[in-house]
Coordinates of C-alpha atoms in Angstrom, one line a residue:
X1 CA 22.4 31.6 -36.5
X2 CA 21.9 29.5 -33.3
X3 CA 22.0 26.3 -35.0
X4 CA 25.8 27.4 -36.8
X5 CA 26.9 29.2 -33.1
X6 CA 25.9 26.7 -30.6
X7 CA 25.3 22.9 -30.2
X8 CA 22.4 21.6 -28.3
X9 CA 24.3 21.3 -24.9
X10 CA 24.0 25.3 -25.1
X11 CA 20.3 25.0 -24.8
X12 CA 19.6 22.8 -22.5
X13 CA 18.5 22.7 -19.0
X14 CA 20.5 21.2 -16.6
X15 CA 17.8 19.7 -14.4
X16 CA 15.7 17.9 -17.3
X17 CA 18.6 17.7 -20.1
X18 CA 16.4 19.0 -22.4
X19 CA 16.4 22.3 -24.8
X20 CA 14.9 25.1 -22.2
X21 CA 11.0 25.4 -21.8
X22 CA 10.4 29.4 -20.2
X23 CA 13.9 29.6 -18.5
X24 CA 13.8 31.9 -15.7
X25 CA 17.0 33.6 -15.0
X26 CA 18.5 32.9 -11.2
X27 CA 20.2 35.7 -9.1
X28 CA 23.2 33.3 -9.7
X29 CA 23.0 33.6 -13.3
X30 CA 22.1 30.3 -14.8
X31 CA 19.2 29.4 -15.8
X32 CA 16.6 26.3 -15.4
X33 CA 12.7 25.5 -17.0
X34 CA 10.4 27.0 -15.0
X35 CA 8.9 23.7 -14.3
X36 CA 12.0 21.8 -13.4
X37 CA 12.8 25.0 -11.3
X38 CA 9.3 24.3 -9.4
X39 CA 9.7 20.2 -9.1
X40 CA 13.1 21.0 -7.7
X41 CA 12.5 23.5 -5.1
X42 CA 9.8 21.2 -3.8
X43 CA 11.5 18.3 -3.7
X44 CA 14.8 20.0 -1.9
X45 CA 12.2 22.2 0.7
X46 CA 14.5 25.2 0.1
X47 CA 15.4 27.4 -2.9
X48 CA 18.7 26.9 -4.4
X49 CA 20.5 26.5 -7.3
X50 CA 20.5 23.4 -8.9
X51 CA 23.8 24.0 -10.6
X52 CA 25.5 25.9 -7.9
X53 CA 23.5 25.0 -5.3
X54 CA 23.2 29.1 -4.0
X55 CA 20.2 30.4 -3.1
X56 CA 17.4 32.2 -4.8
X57 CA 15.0 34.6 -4.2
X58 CA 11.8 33.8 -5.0
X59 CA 10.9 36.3 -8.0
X60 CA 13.2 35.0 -10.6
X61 CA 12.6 36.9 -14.7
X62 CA 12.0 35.1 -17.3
X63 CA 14.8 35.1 -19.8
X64 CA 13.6 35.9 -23.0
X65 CA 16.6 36.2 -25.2
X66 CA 17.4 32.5 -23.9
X67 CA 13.8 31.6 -24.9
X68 CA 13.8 33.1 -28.1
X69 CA 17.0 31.3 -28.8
X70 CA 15.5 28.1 -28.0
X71 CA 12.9 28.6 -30.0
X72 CA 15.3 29.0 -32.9
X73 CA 17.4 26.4 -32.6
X74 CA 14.2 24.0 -32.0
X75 CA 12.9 25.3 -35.6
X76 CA 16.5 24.7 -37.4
X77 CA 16.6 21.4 -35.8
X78 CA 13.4 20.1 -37.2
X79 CA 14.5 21.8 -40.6
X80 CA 18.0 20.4 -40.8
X81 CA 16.4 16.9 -39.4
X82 CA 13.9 17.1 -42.3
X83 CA 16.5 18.2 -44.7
X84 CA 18.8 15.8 -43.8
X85 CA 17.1 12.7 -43.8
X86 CA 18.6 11.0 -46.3
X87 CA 22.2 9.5 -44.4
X88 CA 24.9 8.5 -46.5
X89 CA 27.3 6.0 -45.6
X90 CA 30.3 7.4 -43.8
X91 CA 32.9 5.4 -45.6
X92 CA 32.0 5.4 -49.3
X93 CA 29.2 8.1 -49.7
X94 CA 26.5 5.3 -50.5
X95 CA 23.2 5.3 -49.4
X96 CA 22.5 2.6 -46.4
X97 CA 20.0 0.7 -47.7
X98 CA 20.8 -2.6 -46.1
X99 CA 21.1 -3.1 -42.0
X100 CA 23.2 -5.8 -41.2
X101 CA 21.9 -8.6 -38.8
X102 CA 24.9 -9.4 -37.6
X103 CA 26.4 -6.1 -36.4
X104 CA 23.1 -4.1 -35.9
X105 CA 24.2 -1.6 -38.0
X106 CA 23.0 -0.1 -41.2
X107 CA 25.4 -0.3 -44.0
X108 CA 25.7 0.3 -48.2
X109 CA 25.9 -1.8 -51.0
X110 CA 30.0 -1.4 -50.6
X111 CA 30.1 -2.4 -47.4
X112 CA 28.3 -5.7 -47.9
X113 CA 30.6 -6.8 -50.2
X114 CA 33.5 -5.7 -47.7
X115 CA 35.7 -8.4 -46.1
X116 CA 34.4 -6.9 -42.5
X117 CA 30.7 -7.6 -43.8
X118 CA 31.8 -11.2 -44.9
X119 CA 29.1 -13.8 -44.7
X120 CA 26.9 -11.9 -42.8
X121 CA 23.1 -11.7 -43.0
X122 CA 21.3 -8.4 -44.5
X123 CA 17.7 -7.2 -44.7
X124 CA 16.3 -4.0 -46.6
X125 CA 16.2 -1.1 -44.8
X126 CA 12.3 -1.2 -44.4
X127 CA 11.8 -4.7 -43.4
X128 CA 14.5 -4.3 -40.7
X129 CA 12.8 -1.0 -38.8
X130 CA 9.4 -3.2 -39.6
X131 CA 11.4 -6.4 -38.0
X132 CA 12.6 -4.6 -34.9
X133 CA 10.0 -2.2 -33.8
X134 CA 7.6 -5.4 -33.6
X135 CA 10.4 -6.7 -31.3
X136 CA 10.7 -3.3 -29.7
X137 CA 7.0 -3.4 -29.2
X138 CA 6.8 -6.5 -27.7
X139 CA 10.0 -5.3 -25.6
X140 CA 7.9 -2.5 -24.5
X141 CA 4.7 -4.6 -22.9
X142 CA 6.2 -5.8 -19.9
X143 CA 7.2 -2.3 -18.9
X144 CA 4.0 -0.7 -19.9
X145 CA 2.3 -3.1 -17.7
X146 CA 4.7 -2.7 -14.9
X147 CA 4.1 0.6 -15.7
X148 CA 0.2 0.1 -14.8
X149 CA 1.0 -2.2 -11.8
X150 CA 3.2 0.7 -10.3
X151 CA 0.1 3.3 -10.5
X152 CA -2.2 0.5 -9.1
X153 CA -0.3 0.2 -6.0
X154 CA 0.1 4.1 -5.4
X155 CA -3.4 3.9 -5.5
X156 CA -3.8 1.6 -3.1
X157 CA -1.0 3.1 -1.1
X158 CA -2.7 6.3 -1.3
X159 CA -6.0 4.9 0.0
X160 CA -3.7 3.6 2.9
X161 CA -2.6 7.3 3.4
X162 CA -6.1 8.5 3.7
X163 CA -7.0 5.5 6.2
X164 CA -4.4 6.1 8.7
X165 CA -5.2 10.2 8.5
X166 CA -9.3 8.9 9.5
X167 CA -8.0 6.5 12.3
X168 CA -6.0 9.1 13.8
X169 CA -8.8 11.4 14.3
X170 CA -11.7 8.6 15.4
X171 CA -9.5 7.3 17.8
X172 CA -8.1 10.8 18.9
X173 CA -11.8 11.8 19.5
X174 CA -12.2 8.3 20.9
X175 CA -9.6 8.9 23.5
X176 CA -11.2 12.1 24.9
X177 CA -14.4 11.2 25.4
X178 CA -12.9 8.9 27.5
X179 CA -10.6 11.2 29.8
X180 CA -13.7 13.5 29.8
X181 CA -15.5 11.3 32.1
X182 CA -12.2 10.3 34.4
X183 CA -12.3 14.1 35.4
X184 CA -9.3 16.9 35.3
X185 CA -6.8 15.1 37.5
X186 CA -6.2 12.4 34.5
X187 CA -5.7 14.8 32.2
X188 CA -2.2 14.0 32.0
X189 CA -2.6 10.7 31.0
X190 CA -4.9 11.8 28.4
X191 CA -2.2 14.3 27.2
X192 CA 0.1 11.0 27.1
X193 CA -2.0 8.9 25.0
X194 CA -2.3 11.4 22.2
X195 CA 1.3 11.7 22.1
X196 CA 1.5 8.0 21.6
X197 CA -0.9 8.1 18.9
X198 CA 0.7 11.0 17.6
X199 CA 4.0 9.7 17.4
X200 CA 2.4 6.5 15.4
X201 CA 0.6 8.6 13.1
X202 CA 3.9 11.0 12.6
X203 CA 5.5 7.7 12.2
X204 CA 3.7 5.7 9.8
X205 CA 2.5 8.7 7.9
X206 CA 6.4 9.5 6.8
X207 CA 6.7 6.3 6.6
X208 CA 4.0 6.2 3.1
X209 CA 5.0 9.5 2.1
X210 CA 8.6 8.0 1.9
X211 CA 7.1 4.9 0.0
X212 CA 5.0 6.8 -2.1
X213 CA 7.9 9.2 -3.1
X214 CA 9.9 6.6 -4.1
X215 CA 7.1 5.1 -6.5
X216 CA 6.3 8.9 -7.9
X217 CA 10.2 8.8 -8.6
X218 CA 9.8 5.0 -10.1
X219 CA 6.8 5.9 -11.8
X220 CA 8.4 8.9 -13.8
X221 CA 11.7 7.1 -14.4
X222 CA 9.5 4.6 -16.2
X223 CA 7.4 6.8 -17.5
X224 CA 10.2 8.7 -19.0
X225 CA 11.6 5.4 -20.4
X226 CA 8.6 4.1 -22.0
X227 CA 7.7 7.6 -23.5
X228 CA 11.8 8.0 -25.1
X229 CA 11.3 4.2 -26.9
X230 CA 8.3 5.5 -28.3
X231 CA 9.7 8.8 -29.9
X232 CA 12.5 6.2 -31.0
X233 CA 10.0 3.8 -32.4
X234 CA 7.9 6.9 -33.9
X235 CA 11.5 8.3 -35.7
X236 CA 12.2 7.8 -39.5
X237 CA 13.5 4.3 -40.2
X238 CA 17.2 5.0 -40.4
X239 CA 17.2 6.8 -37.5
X240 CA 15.2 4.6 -35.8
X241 CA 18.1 1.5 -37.0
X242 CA 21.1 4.2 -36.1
X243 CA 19.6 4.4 -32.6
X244 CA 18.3 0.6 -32.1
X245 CA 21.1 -0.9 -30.1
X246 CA 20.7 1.7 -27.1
X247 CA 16.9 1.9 -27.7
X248 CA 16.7 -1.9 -27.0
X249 CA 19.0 -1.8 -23.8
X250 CA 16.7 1.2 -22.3
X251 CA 13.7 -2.2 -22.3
X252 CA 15.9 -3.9 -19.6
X253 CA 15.1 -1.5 -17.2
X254 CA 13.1 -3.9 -14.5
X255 CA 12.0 -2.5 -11.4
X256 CA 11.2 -4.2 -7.9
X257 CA 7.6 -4.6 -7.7
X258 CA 6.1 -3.6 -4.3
X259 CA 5.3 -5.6 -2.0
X260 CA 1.6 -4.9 0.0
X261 CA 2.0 -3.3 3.1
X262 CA 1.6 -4.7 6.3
X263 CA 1.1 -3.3 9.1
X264 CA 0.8 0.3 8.0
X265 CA -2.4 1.2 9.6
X266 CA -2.9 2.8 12.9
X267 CA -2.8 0.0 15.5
X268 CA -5.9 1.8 17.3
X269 CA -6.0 -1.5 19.6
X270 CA -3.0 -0.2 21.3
X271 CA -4.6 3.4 21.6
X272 CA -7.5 2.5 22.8
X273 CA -7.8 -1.2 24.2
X274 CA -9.0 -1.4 27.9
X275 CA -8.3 2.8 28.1
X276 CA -9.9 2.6 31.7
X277 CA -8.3 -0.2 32.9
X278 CA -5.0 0.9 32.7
X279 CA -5.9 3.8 35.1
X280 CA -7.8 1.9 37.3
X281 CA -5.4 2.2 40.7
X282 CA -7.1 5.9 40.8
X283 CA -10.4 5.4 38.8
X284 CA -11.6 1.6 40.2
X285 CA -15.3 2.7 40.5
X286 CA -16.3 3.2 37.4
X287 CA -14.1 0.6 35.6
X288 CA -14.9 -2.0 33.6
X289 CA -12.5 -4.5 32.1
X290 CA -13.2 -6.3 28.9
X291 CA -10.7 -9.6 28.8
X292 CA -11.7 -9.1 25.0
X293 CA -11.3 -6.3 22.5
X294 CA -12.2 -6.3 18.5
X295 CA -9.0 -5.3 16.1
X296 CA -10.5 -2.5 13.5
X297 CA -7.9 -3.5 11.0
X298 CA -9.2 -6.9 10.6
X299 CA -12.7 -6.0 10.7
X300 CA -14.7 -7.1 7.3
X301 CA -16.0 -3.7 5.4
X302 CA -19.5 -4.5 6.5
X303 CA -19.0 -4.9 9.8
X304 CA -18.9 -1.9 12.1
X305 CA -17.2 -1.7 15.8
X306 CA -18.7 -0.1 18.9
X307 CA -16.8 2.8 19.9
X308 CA -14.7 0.6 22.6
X309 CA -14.1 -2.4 20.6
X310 CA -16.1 -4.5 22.2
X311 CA -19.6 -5.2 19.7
X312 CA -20.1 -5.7 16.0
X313 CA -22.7 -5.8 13.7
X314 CA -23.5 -6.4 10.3
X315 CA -24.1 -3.1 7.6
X316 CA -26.0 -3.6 4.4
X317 CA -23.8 -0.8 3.3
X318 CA -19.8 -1.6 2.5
X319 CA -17.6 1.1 4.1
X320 CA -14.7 2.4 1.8
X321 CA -11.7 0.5 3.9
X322 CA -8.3 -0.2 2.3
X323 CA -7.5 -4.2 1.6
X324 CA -4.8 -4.3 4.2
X325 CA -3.7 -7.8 4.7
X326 CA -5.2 -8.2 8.1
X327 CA -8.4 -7.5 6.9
X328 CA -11.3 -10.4 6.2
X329 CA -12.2 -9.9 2.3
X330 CA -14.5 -12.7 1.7
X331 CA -15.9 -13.8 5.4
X332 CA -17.7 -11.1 7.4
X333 CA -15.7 -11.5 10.4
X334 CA -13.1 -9.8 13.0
X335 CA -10.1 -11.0 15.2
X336 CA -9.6 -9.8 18.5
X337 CA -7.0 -7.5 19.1
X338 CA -4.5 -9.8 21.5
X339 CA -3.1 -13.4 20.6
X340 CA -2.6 -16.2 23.1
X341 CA -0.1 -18.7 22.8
X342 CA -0.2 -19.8 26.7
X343 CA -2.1 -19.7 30.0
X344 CA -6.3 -20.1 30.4
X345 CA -8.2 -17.1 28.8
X346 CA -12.1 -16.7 29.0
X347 CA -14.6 -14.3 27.5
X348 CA -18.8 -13.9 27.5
X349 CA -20.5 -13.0 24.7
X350 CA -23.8 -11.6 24.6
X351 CA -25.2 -12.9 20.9
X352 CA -29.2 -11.8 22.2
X353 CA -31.1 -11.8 18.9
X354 CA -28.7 -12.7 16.5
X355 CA -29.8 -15.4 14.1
X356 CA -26.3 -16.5 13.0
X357 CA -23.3 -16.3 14.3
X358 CA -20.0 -17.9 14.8
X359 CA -17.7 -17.4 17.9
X360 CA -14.4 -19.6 18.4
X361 CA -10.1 -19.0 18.1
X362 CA -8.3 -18.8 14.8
X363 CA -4.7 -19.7 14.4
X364 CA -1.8 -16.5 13.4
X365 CA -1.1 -18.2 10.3
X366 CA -4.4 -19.2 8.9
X367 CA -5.3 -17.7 5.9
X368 CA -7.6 -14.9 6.2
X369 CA -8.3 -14.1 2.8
X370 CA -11.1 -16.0 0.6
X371 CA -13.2 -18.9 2.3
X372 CA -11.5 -19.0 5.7
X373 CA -13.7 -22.0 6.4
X374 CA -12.8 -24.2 3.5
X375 CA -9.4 -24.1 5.2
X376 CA -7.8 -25.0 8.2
X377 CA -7.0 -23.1 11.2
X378 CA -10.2 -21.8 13.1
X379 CA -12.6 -24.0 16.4
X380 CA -15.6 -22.8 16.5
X381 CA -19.7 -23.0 17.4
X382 CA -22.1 -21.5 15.7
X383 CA -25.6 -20.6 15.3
X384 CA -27.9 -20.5 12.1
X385 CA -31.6 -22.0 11.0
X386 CA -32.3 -22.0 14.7
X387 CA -29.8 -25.1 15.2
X388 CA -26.4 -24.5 17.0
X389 CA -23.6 -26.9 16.1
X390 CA -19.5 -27.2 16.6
X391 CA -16.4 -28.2 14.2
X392 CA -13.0 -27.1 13.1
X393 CA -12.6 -26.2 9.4
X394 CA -12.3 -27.3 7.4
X395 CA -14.2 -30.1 8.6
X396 CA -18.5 -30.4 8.5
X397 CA -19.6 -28.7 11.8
X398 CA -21.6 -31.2 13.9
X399 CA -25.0 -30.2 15.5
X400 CA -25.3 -29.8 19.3
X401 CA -28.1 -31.1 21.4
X402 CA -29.5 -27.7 22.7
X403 CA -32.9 -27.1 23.4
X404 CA -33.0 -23.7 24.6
X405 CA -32.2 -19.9 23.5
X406 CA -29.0 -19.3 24.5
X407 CA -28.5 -15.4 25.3
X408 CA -24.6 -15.4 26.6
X409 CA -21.5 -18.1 25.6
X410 CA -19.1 -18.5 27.9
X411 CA -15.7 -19.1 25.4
X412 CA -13.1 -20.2 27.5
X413 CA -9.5 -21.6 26.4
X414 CA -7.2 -23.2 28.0
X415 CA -4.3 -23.3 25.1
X416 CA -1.7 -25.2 27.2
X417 CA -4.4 -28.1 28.1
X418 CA -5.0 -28.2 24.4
X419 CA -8.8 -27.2 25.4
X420 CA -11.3 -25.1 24.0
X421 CA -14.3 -24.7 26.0
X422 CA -18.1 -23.1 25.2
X423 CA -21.1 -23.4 27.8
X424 CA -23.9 -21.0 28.8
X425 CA -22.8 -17.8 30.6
X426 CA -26.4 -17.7 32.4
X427 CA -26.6 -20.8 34.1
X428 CA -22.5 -22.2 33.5
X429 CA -24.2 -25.3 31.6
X430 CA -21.1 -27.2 29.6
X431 CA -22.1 -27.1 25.7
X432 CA -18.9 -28.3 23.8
X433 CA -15.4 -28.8 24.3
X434 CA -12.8 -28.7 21.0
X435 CA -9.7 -30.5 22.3
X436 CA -6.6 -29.5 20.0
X437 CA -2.6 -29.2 20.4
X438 CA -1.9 -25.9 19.9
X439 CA 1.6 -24.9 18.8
X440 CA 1.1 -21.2 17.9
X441 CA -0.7 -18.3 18.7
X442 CA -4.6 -17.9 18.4
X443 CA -6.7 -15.3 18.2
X444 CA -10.5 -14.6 19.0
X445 CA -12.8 -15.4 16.3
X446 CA -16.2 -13.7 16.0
X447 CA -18.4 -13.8 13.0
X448 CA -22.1 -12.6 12.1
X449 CA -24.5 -12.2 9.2
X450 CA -27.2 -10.6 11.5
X451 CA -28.0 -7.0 10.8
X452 CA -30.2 -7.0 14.3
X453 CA -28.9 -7.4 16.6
X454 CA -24.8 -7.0 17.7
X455 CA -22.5 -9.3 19.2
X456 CA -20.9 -7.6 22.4
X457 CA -18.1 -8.9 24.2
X458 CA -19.2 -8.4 28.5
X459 CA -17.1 -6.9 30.9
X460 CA -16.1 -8.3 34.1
X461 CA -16.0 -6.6 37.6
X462 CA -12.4 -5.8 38.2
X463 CA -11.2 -6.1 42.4
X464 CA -8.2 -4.8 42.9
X465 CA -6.2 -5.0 46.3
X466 CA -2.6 -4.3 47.3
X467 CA -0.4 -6.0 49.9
X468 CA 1.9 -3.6 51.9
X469 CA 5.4 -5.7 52.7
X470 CA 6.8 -4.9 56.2

C-alpha cells in the first residue's frame, strides 16, 4: 500500500534525508529520527524545530503509525529492488548488456549499432562494474586515508584539550600558594591573575572546541562519503554502472588537512613568571627576582620544572605531554621563557652535582625537533666524563682548560657586542667567550641527562629606590 501511495520523499527525515528511524512526533507536527532529533538539539543548544524552527517541549511521542509505515515501505523497497533487477533498456525494451566507454552509460545490443553509439568502444556488463570498481577502489584510498589522518589529528587535538585543562589548574594552584604568603592586602592582585588565566583558558579552550567541531563535522562528512561509495560499490552491477558517473565525482571530495597547532597551550610563563616581582613596590622583603625563568611548553617529557620555573631535572619516567611544536622531542632540554634580541642579559646557574649538562642560547628559528645539535643555531658549554668543553653546533665542541669543580656558571650575553660570555659565579673567573653576530632573537638553553641532581637558575637581590621630582 505505502509503496503504490507514497514515494520515498514521504518517508524521509528531513535532518538526515533518509527513510525515518523511530520518528518522534513534534508539538509542531512534523516529525524527525530520534537520533537526528538528539544531534540537532545539541548542536543548536536549544530545542526547536528543524523544519520550522518552533520550539519543543522536551517529551516528544513516538509516532508509530509513521514508523510502521516506514517499515513497510523499507520491506517493498527491497522486494520491488530484488524483483526488479533485471533493467531493460528504455528505448527498445532490450536488455543492457554492454556499457559504453565512451558515454558511461549502459546500453543494448540496438543501441550499439545506433548512429549515436557510432564507433564507440563497449565492454560486457561484468567486465565494466569489475573495470570500474577497481578504479573506484583505488579512487577510494586517498580518502580513506585522509579519512585516518583526520581522526589522528583529533586525537592529538584532543590530548591538547586535556593539556590546557591540567595547566590551568597547576598553575591556578601555583598562583595561590603564592598570594598566600604576600598576605590579605594582595588579595586583589591574586583575584586579577586568575582572571587572566581564566580568560586564556576560556579562550583557547573555545578556541579547540571550535577546531575540534569542525573536524567532527569533516570527519562525518567524509565518513558519510566513504560509507555511500561503498553501498554503491556493494550494489548489483547495473545499478552500480547506472549510478557510476555521480559515484565517481563524490571521490573528489578533498579536504584541507590541518595544520599542527601552535601555540595552543596555556602560556603559564606569562601566569606565573617572576609572580613576586611584579608586586615588589609593596612586598620588597621577601622578593626574589629570577632574570631567568624555564618555558613548560618546551620542556622535553622527561624533564620536570620546579614549581617557579626556575630548576629541572631529569625523570626516568616520560610524562604523558602533548607534541606541541615548542616542545624538545629528541634532546632532553628546555628554553627559557623570554627571548633577547638586544641589550646585555646575565644569569647563574647552580649545576652542583650534575654530571652532564649543557647551558648556552639558542636561536628562534633553529630547529627544535630531532638532533638539535647536528644543526645549527645553539652556543653553548658543557659538562660530561668529568671534562667541560665549548662549541656551536653543529660544530665539535672544544675542551676547556678547567681544573676545578665548578658549582655556579655565570652565563652572560651581550647580544649587541656579538658576545656570549661563561665564567665561575663563585670566584667571577673568565672560562669562555663565543663571539657571534646575532641577527635574531635567542633564547636560554639548558640541558641535562643527570637524574641527581637539578639545574636551578639563582635569584638576585632586587634594590629598589624612587626619586621624587620637585
Amino acid at each position: 500500500m505505502a509503496s503504490k501511495s507514497f514515494s520515498e520523499e514521504d518517508f524521509s527525515c528531513p535532518v538526515c534525508c533518509e527513510i525515518f528511524k523511530d520518528p518522534l512526533l513534534l508539538s509542531c507536527s512534523h516529525s524527525v529520527c530520534k537520533v537526528c532529533l538528539q544531534k540537532f538539539w545539541e548542536s543548536k543548544g536549544s530545542r526547536e524545530c528543524p523544519v520550522c524552527r518552533r520550539r519543543s517541549s522536551k517529551k516528544n511521542h513516538l509516532n508509530l503509525a509513521l514508523k510502521n509505515l516506514c517499515e513497510s515501505f523499507s520491506v517493498e523497497k527491497i522486494q520491488r529492488s530484488s524483483a526488479g533487477s533485471e533493467v531493460l533498456c528504455s528505448q527498445h525494451g532490450e536488455k543492457l548488456k554492454l556499457f559504453c566507454l565512451e558515454d558511461q552509460q549502459l546500453v543494448c545490443l540496438v543501441c550499439r549499432d545506433s548512429a549515436k553509439h557510432r564507433n564507440h568502444r563497449f565492454q560486457p556488463v561484468d567486465e565494466a562494474a569489475v573495470e570500474f570498481k577497481e578504479n573506484l577502489k583505488i579512487k577510494l584510498k586517498p580518502l580513506q586515508e585522509t579519512l585516518e589522518n583526520f581522526k589522528d589529528v583529533k586525537f592529538t587535538w584532543n590530548q591538547t584539550a586535556e593539556q590546557i585543562q591540567i595547566q590551568t589548574q597547576h598553575t591556578e594552584r601555583r598562583i595561590k600558594e603564592e598570594f598566600q604568603k604576600l598576605h590579605q592586602f594582595l588579595r586583589y592582585e591574586e583575584a586579577a591573575r586568575i582572571a587572566a588565566l581564566r580568560e586564556e583558558e576560556e579562550q583557547k579552550s573555545q578556541m579547540m572546541k571550535e577546531k575540534m567541531e569542525k573536524m567532527s563535522r569533516e570527519i562525518s562528512s567524509l565518513s558519510d562519503t566513504i560509507r555511500a561509495i561503498e553501498e554503491e560499490m556493494g550494489a548489483e552491477d547495473v545499478s552500480f554502472l547506472q549510478n557510476y558517473r555521480t559515484t565517481i565525482t563524490r571521490t573528489q571530495c578533498r579536504l584541507e588537512h590541518p595544520e599542527r597547532l601552535s601555540g595552543a597551550l596555556i602560556h603559564v610563563e606569562k601566569h606565573l613568571e617572576n609572580l613576586k616581582f611584579t608586586v615588589w613596590e609593596k612586598m620588597q622583603e621577601i622578593i626574589h627576582y629570577t632574570p631567568v625563568t624555564l618555558n613548560p611548553i618546551t620542556a622535553h617529557p622527561q624533564l620536570v620544572l620546579s614549581e617557579d620555573l626556575t630548576s629541572v631535572r631529569l625523570s626516568d619516567e616520560r610524562q604523558k605531554l602533548p607534541d606541541n611544536p615548542e616542545r624538545f622531542n629528541n634532546t632532553t632540554s628546555v628554553l627559557g621563557s623570554e627571548g633577547f634580541n638586544s641589550g646585555t642579559h646575565c644569569w647563574d646557574v647552580d649545576v652542583g652535582e650534575n654530571t652532564r649538562w649543557v647551558l648556552g642560547v639558542m636561536t628562534e628559528s633553529a630547529e627544535i625537533k630531532g638532533a638539535v645539535y647536528r644543526k645549527s643555531g645553539i652556543w653553548y658549554m658543557c659538562y660530561y666524563d668529568g671534562k667541560y668543553y665549548a662549541g656551536s653546533t653543529p660544530k665539535p665542541a672544544t675542551l676547556l682548560s678547567v681544573n676545578r669543580k665548578l658549582q655556579k656558571i655565570r652565563v652572560m650575553l651581550d647580544w649587541d657586542g656579538g658576545k656570549l660570555s661563561f665564567s665561575d659565579a663563585v670566584n667571577n673567573t673568565h672560562l669562555h667567550t663565543h663571539t657571534h653576530t646575532f641577527t635574531e632573537r635567542v633564547f636560554p638553553y639548558f640541558s641535562t641527562v643527570c637524574e641527581l641532581s637539578p639545574l636551578r637558575i639563582l635569584p638576585v637581590k632586587v634594590r629598589v629606590s624612587v626619586e621624587h621630582q620637585s
